[in-house]
XYZ file of C-alpha atoms in Angstrom:
545
model
C 53.268 -32.538 -95.835
C 56.114 -34.355 -97.621
C 56.040 -37.824 -99.156
C 59.287 -39.589 -100.045
C 60.234 -41.119 -103.379
C 63.424 -41.771 -105.318
C 64.244 -40.358 -108.738
C 67.179 -40.763 -111.086
C 68.672 -37.946 -113.161
C 67.189 -37.817 -116.633
C 63.787 -39.185 -115.669
C 62.338 -35.707 -115.276
C 63.677 -34.523 -118.594
C 62.143 -37.388 -120.548
C 58.597 -36.368 -119.688
C 59.138 -32.648 -119.282
C 56.310 -30.522 -120.589
C 57.329 -27.452 -122.514
C 57.850 -24.697 -121.723
C 60.203 -25.419 -118.830
C 61.747 -22.682 -116.696
C 64.783 -23.043 -114.434
C 65.726 -20.480 -111.788
C 69.112 -20.601 -110.041
C 69.364 -18.362 -106.969
C 71.499 -18.055 -103.861
C 68.921 -18.102 -101.044
C 65.469 -19.611 -100.414
C 63.664 -16.264 -100.800
C 65.569 -14.678 -103.695
C 63.303 -15.783 -106.524
C 60.088 -14.670 -104.788
C 61.624 -11.258 -103.997
C 63.497 -10.429 -107.195
C 61.985 -12.652 -109.936
C 58.333 -12.145 -109.097
C 55.832 -11.829 -110.737
C 57.676 -13.682 -113.530
C 57.948 -16.965 -111.590
C 54.308 -17.144 -110.400
C 53.116 -16.115 -113.869
C 55.068 -19.022 -115.383
C 53.469 -21.400 -112.862
C 50.030 -19.969 -113.617
C 50.636 -20.420 -117.353
C 51.310 -24.130 -116.860
C 55.064 -24.111 -117.444
C 57.305 -26.533 -115.670
C 59.044 -24.368 -113.054
C 62.081 -25.460 -111.033
C 64.176 -23.347 -108.666
C 67.662 -24.407 -107.592
C 68.801 -22.858 -104.288
C 72.596 -22.920 -104.089
C 73.028 -22.080 -100.399
C 71.192 -23.210 -97.287
C 70.734 -19.558 -96.324
C 71.675 -20.414 -92.745
C 73.684 -17.202 -92.191
C 74.816 -16.910 -88.545
C 71.493 -18.075 -87.093
C 71.712 -20.906 -84.578
C 70.994 -23.752 -84.666
C 71.931 -23.749 -88.349
C 70.284 -27.048 -89.308
C 66.910 -25.968 -87.919
C 67.072 -22.527 -89.537
C 68.034 -24.020 -92.907
C 65.059 -26.380 -92.631
C 62.713 -23.504 -91.786
C 63.831 -21.595 -94.874
C 63.181 -24.661 -97.008
C 59.721 -24.945 -95.458
C 59.120 -21.266 -96.221
C 60.060 -21.744 -99.858
C 57.719 -24.716 -100.152
C 54.852 -22.775 -98.568
C 55.412 -19.820 -100.896
C 55.506 -21.947 -104.042
C 52.365 -23.786 -103.001
C 50.730 -20.365 -102.643
C 51.971 -19.344 -106.111
C 50.431 -22.510 -107.547
C 47.224 -22.122 -105.535
C 47.358 -25.642 -104.092
C 47.968 -27.309 -100.731
C 51.465 -27.171 -99.250
C 52.032 -30.901 -99.802
C 55.196 -32.162 -101.486
C 56.902 -35.312 -102.691
C 60.567 -35.462 -101.709
C 63.027 -37.219 -104.017
C 66.773 -37.718 -104.121
C 68.698 -36.605 -107.198
C 72.225 -37.848 -107.801
C 74.527 -35.231 -109.291
C 78.129 -35.578 -110.559
C 80.565 -37.002 -108.025
C 77.783 -39.084 -106.435
C 76.500 -35.980 -104.675
C 72.915 -36.291 -103.493
C 70.469 -33.401 -103.280
C 66.828 -33.103 -102.304
C 64.211 -32.376 -104.930
C 60.703 -31.422 -103.840
C 57.673 -31.526 -106.157
C 54.207 -30.211 -105.395
C 51.877 -33.183 -105.114
C 49.001 -31.426 -106.916
C 51.334 -29.654 -109.369
C 54.354 -31.942 -109.842
C 55.638 -29.653 -112.582
C 56.625 -27.225 -109.786
C 59.879 -28.269 -108.120
C 62.549 -27.049 -105.708
C 66.140 -28.316 -105.462
C 68.380 -27.539 -102.459
C 72.178 -27.814 -102.818
C 72.916 -26.595 -99.280
C 76.221 -24.735 -99.753
C 77.163 -22.433 -96.838
C 75.782 -18.899 -96.721
C 78.201 -15.976 -97.018
C 77.561 -14.998 -93.375
C 78.212 -18.430 -91.884
C 80.895 -17.709 -89.231
C 82.543 -21.069 -89.893
C 82.659 -20.641 -93.702
C 82.809 -16.929 -94.408
C 82.274 -15.989 -98.073
C 81.946 -19.668 -99.051
C 80.199 -19.238 -102.401
C 82.415 -16.306 -103.408
C 85.527 -18.287 -102.539
C 84.278 -21.239 -104.551
C 83.847 -18.912 -107.514
C 87.199 -17.116 -107.213
C 89.433 -19.963 -105.932
C 89.296 -23.138 -108.084
C 91.067 -25.209 -105.420
C 88.843 -24.147 -102.551
C 86.375 -26.680 -101.119
C 83.261 -26.244 -98.994
C 81.115 -28.762 -97.134
C 77.343 -28.477 -97.454
C 74.955 -27.630 -94.623
C 72.503 -30.424 -93.830
C 69.054 -29.095 -92.954
C 67.242 -30.701 -90.033
C 65.274 -33.721 -91.258
C 67.245 -33.980 -94.497
C 67.461 -37.358 -96.196
C 70.806 -36.647 -97.907
C 74.246 -36.651 -96.270
C 76.583 -33.657 -96.393
C 79.015 -33.479 -99.279
C 81.792 -31.197 -100.443
C 82.146 -28.955 -103.497
C 84.774 -27.031 -105.367
C 84.287 -24.576 -108.215
C 84.240 -27.261 -110.917
C 81.723 -29.440 -109.097
C 79.232 -26.575 -108.655
C 79.389 -25.904 -112.386
C 79.095 -29.621 -113.209
C 76.055 -29.949 -110.955
C 74.335 -26.998 -112.609
C 75.001 -28.512 -116.021
C 73.498 -31.814 -114.861
C 70.440 -30.041 -113.459
C 69.986 -28.300 -116.784
C 70.147 -31.679 -118.536
C 67.674 -33.110 -116.037
C 65.053 -30.382 -116.233
C 65.555 -29.421 -119.917
C 64.673 -25.741 -119.493
C 63.601 -23.571 -122.362
C 64.348 -20.424 -120.350
C 66.729 -19.741 -117.461
C 66.525 -17.062 -114.775
C 69.482 -15.944 -112.686
C 70.554 -13.084 -110.463
C 72.791 -10.140 -111.352
C 76.382 -11.173 -112.170
C 77.676 -7.580 -112.341
C 75.684 -5.209 -110.109
C 75.875 -1.515 -110.926
C 78.600 -0.053 -108.656
C 76.648 3.203 -108.333
C 74.411 1.446 -105.825
C 74.567 -0.640 -102.618
C 77.890 0.706 -101.404
C 77.433 -1.067 -98.049
C 78.278 -4.367 -99.726
C 81.762 -3.194 -100.683
C 83.177 -4.275 -104.019
C 80.319 -6.749 -104.644
C 77.656 -3.964 -104.581
C 75.117 -6.650 -103.638
C 74.977 -9.725 -101.459
C 78.116 -11.651 -102.489
C 76.085 -14.875 -102.709
C 73.777 -13.257 -105.289
C 76.728 -12.276 -107.467
C 78.493 -15.636 -107.176
C 75.277 -17.565 -107.884
C 74.702 -15.505 -111.029
C 78.246 -16.046 -112.259
C 78.090 -19.789 -111.656
C 74.816 -19.905 -113.595
C 76.181 -17.787 -116.422
C 79.269 -19.994 -116.745
C 77.385 -23.274 -116.580
C 74.403 -22.451 -118.766
C 75.080 -19.593 -121.153
C 76.837 -21.808 -123.692
C 73.564 -23.643 -124.271
C 72.173 -20.673 -126.189
C 69.039 -20.750 -124.030
C 67.565 -17.394 -123.065
C 69.145 -16.269 -119.789
C 67.309 -13.504 -117.936
C 69.293 -11.771 -115.190
C 67.397 -9.921 -112.473
C 68.560 -7.020 -110.355
C 68.550 -7.760 -106.644
C 68.942 -5.382 -103.699
C 69.492 -2.332 -105.892
C 65.886 -2.371 -107.111
C 65.418 -0.303 -103.950
C 67.584 2.387 -105.591
C 65.029 2.911 -108.376
C 61.337 3.836 -108.285
C 58.885 0.985 -107.475
C 57.579 -0.325 -110.794
C 54.868 -2.904 -110.099
C 51.113 -2.187 -110.051
C 49.274 -2.384 -106.708
C 47.499 -5.656 -107.538
C 50.783 -7.351 -108.397
C 52.472 -6.019 -105.269
C 49.581 -7.298 -103.128
C 49.848 -10.780 -104.649
C 53.625 -10.787 -104.257
C 53.342 -9.654 -100.629
C 50.820 -12.403 -99.863
C 53.185 -15.057 -101.231
C 56.127 -13.645 -99.307
C 53.995 -13.616 -96.164
C 53.642 -17.398 -96.522
C 57.421 -17.659 -96.630
C 57.879 -15.240 -93.718
C 55.748 -17.460 -91.456
C 58.704 -19.875 -91.425
C 61.644 -17.436 -91.410
C 62.164 -15.550 -88.154
C 64.740 -13.229 -89.730
C 62.525 -11.507 -92.330
C 59.551 -9.158 -92.266
C 57.018 -7.512 -94.554
C 58.408 -4.084 -93.661
C 61.614 -2.256 -94.566
C 63.705 -3.224 -96.501
C 61.572 -6.092 -97.861
C 58.696 -3.848 -98.889
C 60.951 -1.999 -101.358
C 62.035 -5.264 -102.977
C 58.468 -6.584 -103.090
C 57.343 -3.449 -104.971
C 59.695 -3.938 -107.934
C 61.064 -6.361 -110.502
C 63.804 -5.269 -112.903
C 65.927 -7.122 -115.429
C 69.660 -6.480 -115.368
C 69.655 -5.651 -119.078
C 66.151 -4.992 -120.422
C 65.770 -5.928 -124.105
C 64.619 -2.486 -125.263
C 62.123 -1.894 -128.039
C 64.072 -1.322 -131.276
C 65.213 -4.825 -132.141
C 62.199 -5.584 -134.392
C 62.102 -4.594 -138.063
C 59.422 -4.710 -140.735
C 60.258 -8.322 -141.573
C 62.101 -9.768 -138.592
C 64.283 -9.017 -135.592
C 67.895 -8.951 -134.384
C 69.289 -10.437 -131.168
C 72.521 -11.678 -129.608
C 72.691 -15.410 -128.967
C 75.757 -17.449 -127.991
C 77.910 -14.343 -128.474
C 76.709 -14.004 -132.069
C 74.494 -11.417 -133.695
C 71.551 -13.289 -135.189
C 69.291 -11.646 -137.744
C 65.874 -13.189 -138.336
C 64.251 -12.053 -141.558
C 60.982 -13.496 -142.857
C 61.458 -16.453 -140.526
C 64.977 -17.276 -141.780
C 67.886 -16.800 -139.384
C 71.416 -15.794 -140.342
C 74.483 -14.821 -138.344
C 75.792 -11.313 -138.951
C 79.585 -11.369 -138.727
C 81.015 -8.950 -136.181
C 84.749 -8.867 -136.920
C 86.586 -6.888 -134.282
C 84.155 -7.397 -131.402
C 81.954 -9.865 -129.548
C 78.415 -8.440 -129.222
C 76.775 -7.891 -125.836
C 73.447 -9.512 -125.011
C 70.510 -7.134 -125.386
C 72.518 -4.407 -127.119
C 71.535 -4.915 -130.762
C 68.886 -2.691 -132.309
C 67.917 -1.082 -135.587
C 68.780 2.531 -136.297
C 66.823 2.463 -139.538
C 66.224 0.055 -142.439
C 69.364 -2.046 -142.826
C 71.280 -0.147 -140.127
C 72.231 -1.972 -136.923
C 73.923 -0.711 -133.783
C 75.422 -2.986 -131.107
C 77.887 -2.965 -128.240
C 81.053 -4.874 -127.504
C 80.411 -7.489 -124.810
C 82.972 -6.462 -122.186
C 83.672 -2.768 -122.670
C 80.274 -1.615 -123.954
C 81.915 0.196 -126.890
C 79.438 1.007 -129.667
C 79.648 -0.386 -133.208
C 77.579 0.621 -136.241
C 76.768 -1.246 -139.456
C 75.047 0.654 -142.246
C 73.681 -1.656 -144.944
C 76.397 -3.682 -146.710
C 79.214 -1.561 -145.279
C 81.652 -2.963 -142.751
C 81.125 -2.442 -139.031
C 82.403 0.936 -137.862
C 83.628 1.443 -134.267
C 82.117 4.467 -132.551
C 84.046 4.006 -129.325
C 83.123 4.950 -125.779
C 81.972 8.267 -124.346
C 83.721 9.768 -121.338
C 83.737 9.324 -118.403
C 85.159 5.819 -118.494
C 84.640 4.471 -115.007
C 85.807 0.873 -114.657
C 83.073 -1.543 -113.687
C 80.173 0.690 -114.728
C 78.191 -0.704 -117.626
C 77.053 1.586 -120.385
C 73.366 1.394 -121.200
C 72.252 -0.059 -124.539
C 72.506 2.341 -127.504
C 69.532 4.044 -129.123
C 70.272 5.279 -132.637
C 68.384 7.301 -135.234
C 69.325 8.223 -138.807
C 69.918 11.901 -139.606
C 71.027 13.795 -142.699
C 74.758 13.410 -142.032
C 74.757 9.911 -140.575
C 73.465 8.379 -137.366
C 73.016 9.841 -133.886
C 73.600 7.410 -131.001
C 72.452 8.067 -127.434
C 73.129 5.996 -124.310
C 73.553 6.082 -120.562
C 77.235 6.670 -119.958
C 79.522 5.340 -117.238
C 78.883 8.438 -115.146
C 75.191 7.644 -114.913
C 74.237 10.478 -117.250
C 73.456 10.664 -120.977
C 75.938 10.996 -123.840
C 75.338 11.234 -127.581
C 77.534 10.618 -130.585
C 77.011 12.743 -133.642
C 79.170 13.334 -136.723
C 81.369 15.501 -134.509
C 82.039 12.776 -131.940
C 80.842 12.130 -128.407
C 79.165 14.816 -126.307
C 77.847 14.524 -122.745
C 74.351 15.973 -122.347
C 74.312 15.662 -118.555
C 72.070 14.085 -115.955
C 72.751 11.454 -113.333
C 71.132 8.343 -111.917
C 69.745 7.484 -115.359
C 68.170 4.071 -115.987
C 69.467 1.573 -118.510
C 67.761 2.624 -121.729
C 67.912 6.059 -123.310
C 65.714 6.876 -126.308
C 66.421 9.130 -129.287
C 63.844 10.318 -131.827
C 63.889 12.710 -134.784
C 61.331 15.477 -134.369
C 59.129 17.009 -137.053
C 61.654 19.786 -137.752
C 64.573 17.391 -138.069
C 65.969 18.032 -134.594
C 66.909 15.012 -132.481
C 65.285 14.666 -129.066
C 66.810 12.454 -126.366
C 64.674 11.228 -123.465
C 65.754 9.294 -120.383
C 64.330 8.260 -117.020
C 65.985 8.964 -113.688
C 64.821 8.846 -110.083
C 64.172 12.580 -110.242
C 61.888 12.219 -113.286
C 62.110 12.375 -117.067
C 65.134 14.071 -118.620
C 64.727 15.599 -122.080
C 67.242 17.254 -124.388
C 66.895 18.792 -127.837
C 70.145 18.453 -129.759
C 71.544 21.642 -131.249
C 74.111 22.103 -133.982
C 76.470 24.177 -131.876
C 75.817 23.291 -128.247
C 75.338 19.494 -128.284
C 72.026 19.603 -126.428
C 69.622 21.927 -124.694
C 67.694 20.496 -121.736
C 63.916 20.783 -121.826
C 61.902 21.037 -118.605
C 59.647 18.075 -117.864
C 57.449 17.098 -114.926
C 56.880 13.506 -116.045
C 57.870 10.668 -113.691
C 58.513 7.359 -115.474
C 59.447 4.242 -113.516
C 61.308 2.676 -116.441
C 62.520 3.258 -119.970
C 60.862 5.770 -122.286
C 60.026 4.500 -125.782
C 59.738 6.884 -128.736
C 58.446 6.966 -132.268
C 57.802 9.748 -134.744
C 55.764 12.379 -132.890
C 55.233 10.395 -129.678
C 56.825 8.975 -126.545
C 55.478 6.621 -123.890
C 56.440 5.295 -120.501
C 55.048 3.307 -117.566
C 54.136 5.131 -114.358
C 54.087 3.873 -110.762
C 50.506 2.555 -111.160
C 51.412 0.524 -114.244
C 49.510 2.978 -116.456
C 50.957 3.828 -119.870
C 51.488 7.540 -120.394
C 51.579 8.919 -123.957
C 53.407 12.170 -124.725
C 52.986 14.025 -128.033
C 55.486 16.265 -129.779
C 52.584 18.399 -131.059
C 51.701 19.113 -127.421
C 55.266 20.064 -126.535
C 56.118 16.526 -125.430
C 53.479 16.663 -122.722
C 50.879 14.087 -121.748
C 47.974 13.534 -124.148
C 46.726 10.130 -122.966
C 46.924 7.774 -119.974
C 46.027 4.112 -120.470
C 44.905 1.926 -117.568
C 47.194 -0.982 -118.476
C 48.530 -2.359 -115.172
C 51.699 -3.095 -117.122
C 54.620 -5.053 -115.684
C 56.940 -4.251 -118.592
C 58.011 -1.004 -120.120
C 56.070 -0.263 -123.321
C 57.008 -0.189 -126.981
C 55.513 2.345 -129.378
C 54.980 2.783 -133.130
C 53.266 5.537 -135.158
C 49.542 5.919 -134.632
C 50.403 5.717 -131.845
C 50.314 1.954 -131.322
C 51.612 0.715 -127.960
C 52.569 -2.738 -126.728
C 53.242 -3.934 -123.174
C 53.110 -6.992 -120.941
C 50.213 -6.762 -118.506
C 49.797 -8.046 -114.932
C 48.686 -11.449 -116.264
C 51.846 -11.785 -118.346
C 49.990 -11.224 -121.618
C 51.025 -9.130 -124.602
C 48.504 -6.348 -125.095
C 48.354 -3.963 -128.060
C 46.871 -0.522 -127.400
C 45.590 1.464 -130.379
C 43.573 4.699 -130.451
C 40.386 2.714 -131.091
C 40.887 -0.034 -128.514
C 43.137 -2.836 -127.264
C 43.899 -6.416 -128.274
C 45.334 -9.227 -126.137
C 47.594 -11.547 -128.140
C 49.130 -14.119 -125.762
C 51.601 -14.822 -122.942
C 55.122 -13.407 -123.181
C 58.116 -13.364 -120.829
C 59.620 -9.920 -121.283
C 59.216 -6.446 -122.745
C 57.886 -6.561 -126.334
C 59.105 -4.683 -129.390
C 57.063 -3.250 -132.260
C 57.987 -3.092 -135.930
C 58.500 0.444 -137.269
C 54.972 0.646 -138.713
C 53.339 -1.109 -135.748
C 51.817 -4.023 -137.667
C 53.899 -6.646 -135.823
C 55.028 -7.202 -132.249
C 57.898 -9.451 -131.180
C 58.638 -10.874 -127.734
C 60.313 -13.730 -125.894
C 57.818 -16.477 -125.066
C 57.852 -19.262 -122.478
C 59.211 -21.848 -124.892
C 62.418 -19.806 -125.170
C 61.700 -18.514 -128.671
C 61.275 -14.977 -129.902
C 57.894 -14.985 -131.604
C 56.274 -12.477 -133.896
C 52.630 -11.522 -133.357
C 50.608 -9.863 -136.085
C 48.833 -6.773 -134.815
C 45.193 -6.853 -135.991
C-alpha cells in the first residue's frame, strides 16, 4: 500500500537521526544480494537507511514499464521484510538538480527506511544499450529515464554531470554517516563472461559514479563485491543465509526473472567487501587509516595527518609493522611504501608479475633482525614477500585479498593465506625464499596471526584457532556465527563481528559482547583494545575487559 505526499530536498536531512546509511546500487535487488546482512542489520539497529537505485532494471523484458514497476514493488516488499513491518509506504517526490523529479518511498511504520528510484535505462535495454556505462565514459552522452507503470514523475534526461550532481544532492538530503556502493574495479581474474568489465557493467558504472560523487566528503565508503562472490567460498553462517533468502524470496515474488536457485543461491550465501580493512591498523594507543587520500594517525584520541610525499595512499592499505613502523600502498599502482619511526618513507616497489588491472592485496609486515618482511597477494593471484634481498614469489594462486605474516618462536617468518583450495602456508628460509608447509585447513576469508597463533573463519561462521606449538594445527573451534573475519592478539584474544552485527571478544575464559560495529574489527598488539567502524561513521575504540 502506498500513500502519496510531497517533500522538498533538505527536509529529510534536517530531522535525520544518526547514524544514517546511504546505499547506491544499479538494480533493485543489488543491495539485498551483495550488501546483506549489512543493510538489514543497520535497519535492525535503528539507523536511517536509504537505498538509491540508479537504473530501472528493466533489461529487455517487455512491457518495460510494468517490469520496472514490479521490480520496485519487489524492493519495497523486501525492505518491509527487513524491517519486520507491513509492506505499506508513503510515496513522495524529490526534486533534484535540473528540476528532475524522482520518487522516494518511506515505510509507513519505519519512515527512517527509504528507497529512491532514478530510473536510468538498464545495460540490456535494446533501445539504450550500455546506457549507464556510456554516461560514465562519455560526458556528452544523454539518456532518458524509464518511467515505471503508475509512476507519479515524468521522464527526464541525464548526462554524466547530472548523475553526479543528483548523487551529491541526495547525499546532502539524507546526510549519511556511512555510504555503501558496489565494486568500481572488479578483479579481472573472475567473471570473464562479462568481458572487460568483469561484472555487470551497470554495477561497475554505479560504483564509479558513487565514488566520484561522494568520496570527497571523507565519509566512510564501503565497496562490496558483486557477482564474483560466487568465485570464492560461501562465507555466511546458515542462520544469516536463511534470513537473507527469506528476504530475497519476498522480492522474487514480484520479479519473474529471478529465482532462489542457481546462480542466486551462491550470491545469497556470501557477502564480501572489495577491500577488507584487515586487522593490523590498531596500535597500543590508537589506529591508522586512509581518509580523503590522506594517511591519518589517531593516537590517544588526537588525530594527525602523516605526510606521504611521493605517493597517495590507498584506502584500507595502512597497517602497523611494529611500534612506530607503518606500511601502506600507493593508491593506483598498489606499490608498497614503508615508514620506520621518524625516517622518511621508503619505496619498496611492486613484486612481479605486474598484470595491468589486477589489484595487489594489502601488505602485511613484520619486523625482523635485518629490517621488515612484507607479504601480500601479488598481481598473479599468488603470494610474494619482500625481504632485505628484494621481492620473492612464494607461489600459490587464487589467493584472497589479505595475506598474513608472523614471526615464529625460532625467529622464522611464517606466511599464511587463504585460497579456494584451502590454507596456504610458507616458512621463509634464508636461501630459498620460502618452503611450503602442508595444511588441511579451509578458511573462507583472511587468516589473522599473532605470536604463536593464527585464526580464521570457517564456512559455518566458527572461529578456528591454530597454534604454532601444535605445528600450526587446530587447537580450538569457537561457535561464533561470525560475519566478519577475526582479529587476534596474544592469549589468544579474538575479536569478530557476529550475526547480530555486534563486536564480540573471545578469550580463553569466556566471551564479551561490546556493541554494534559495521566491519571487521582490529585488536591492539596486546589485546586490551579493539577498534572498528561504527554506524555513525567513526572508528571507535573499545576497551577489552
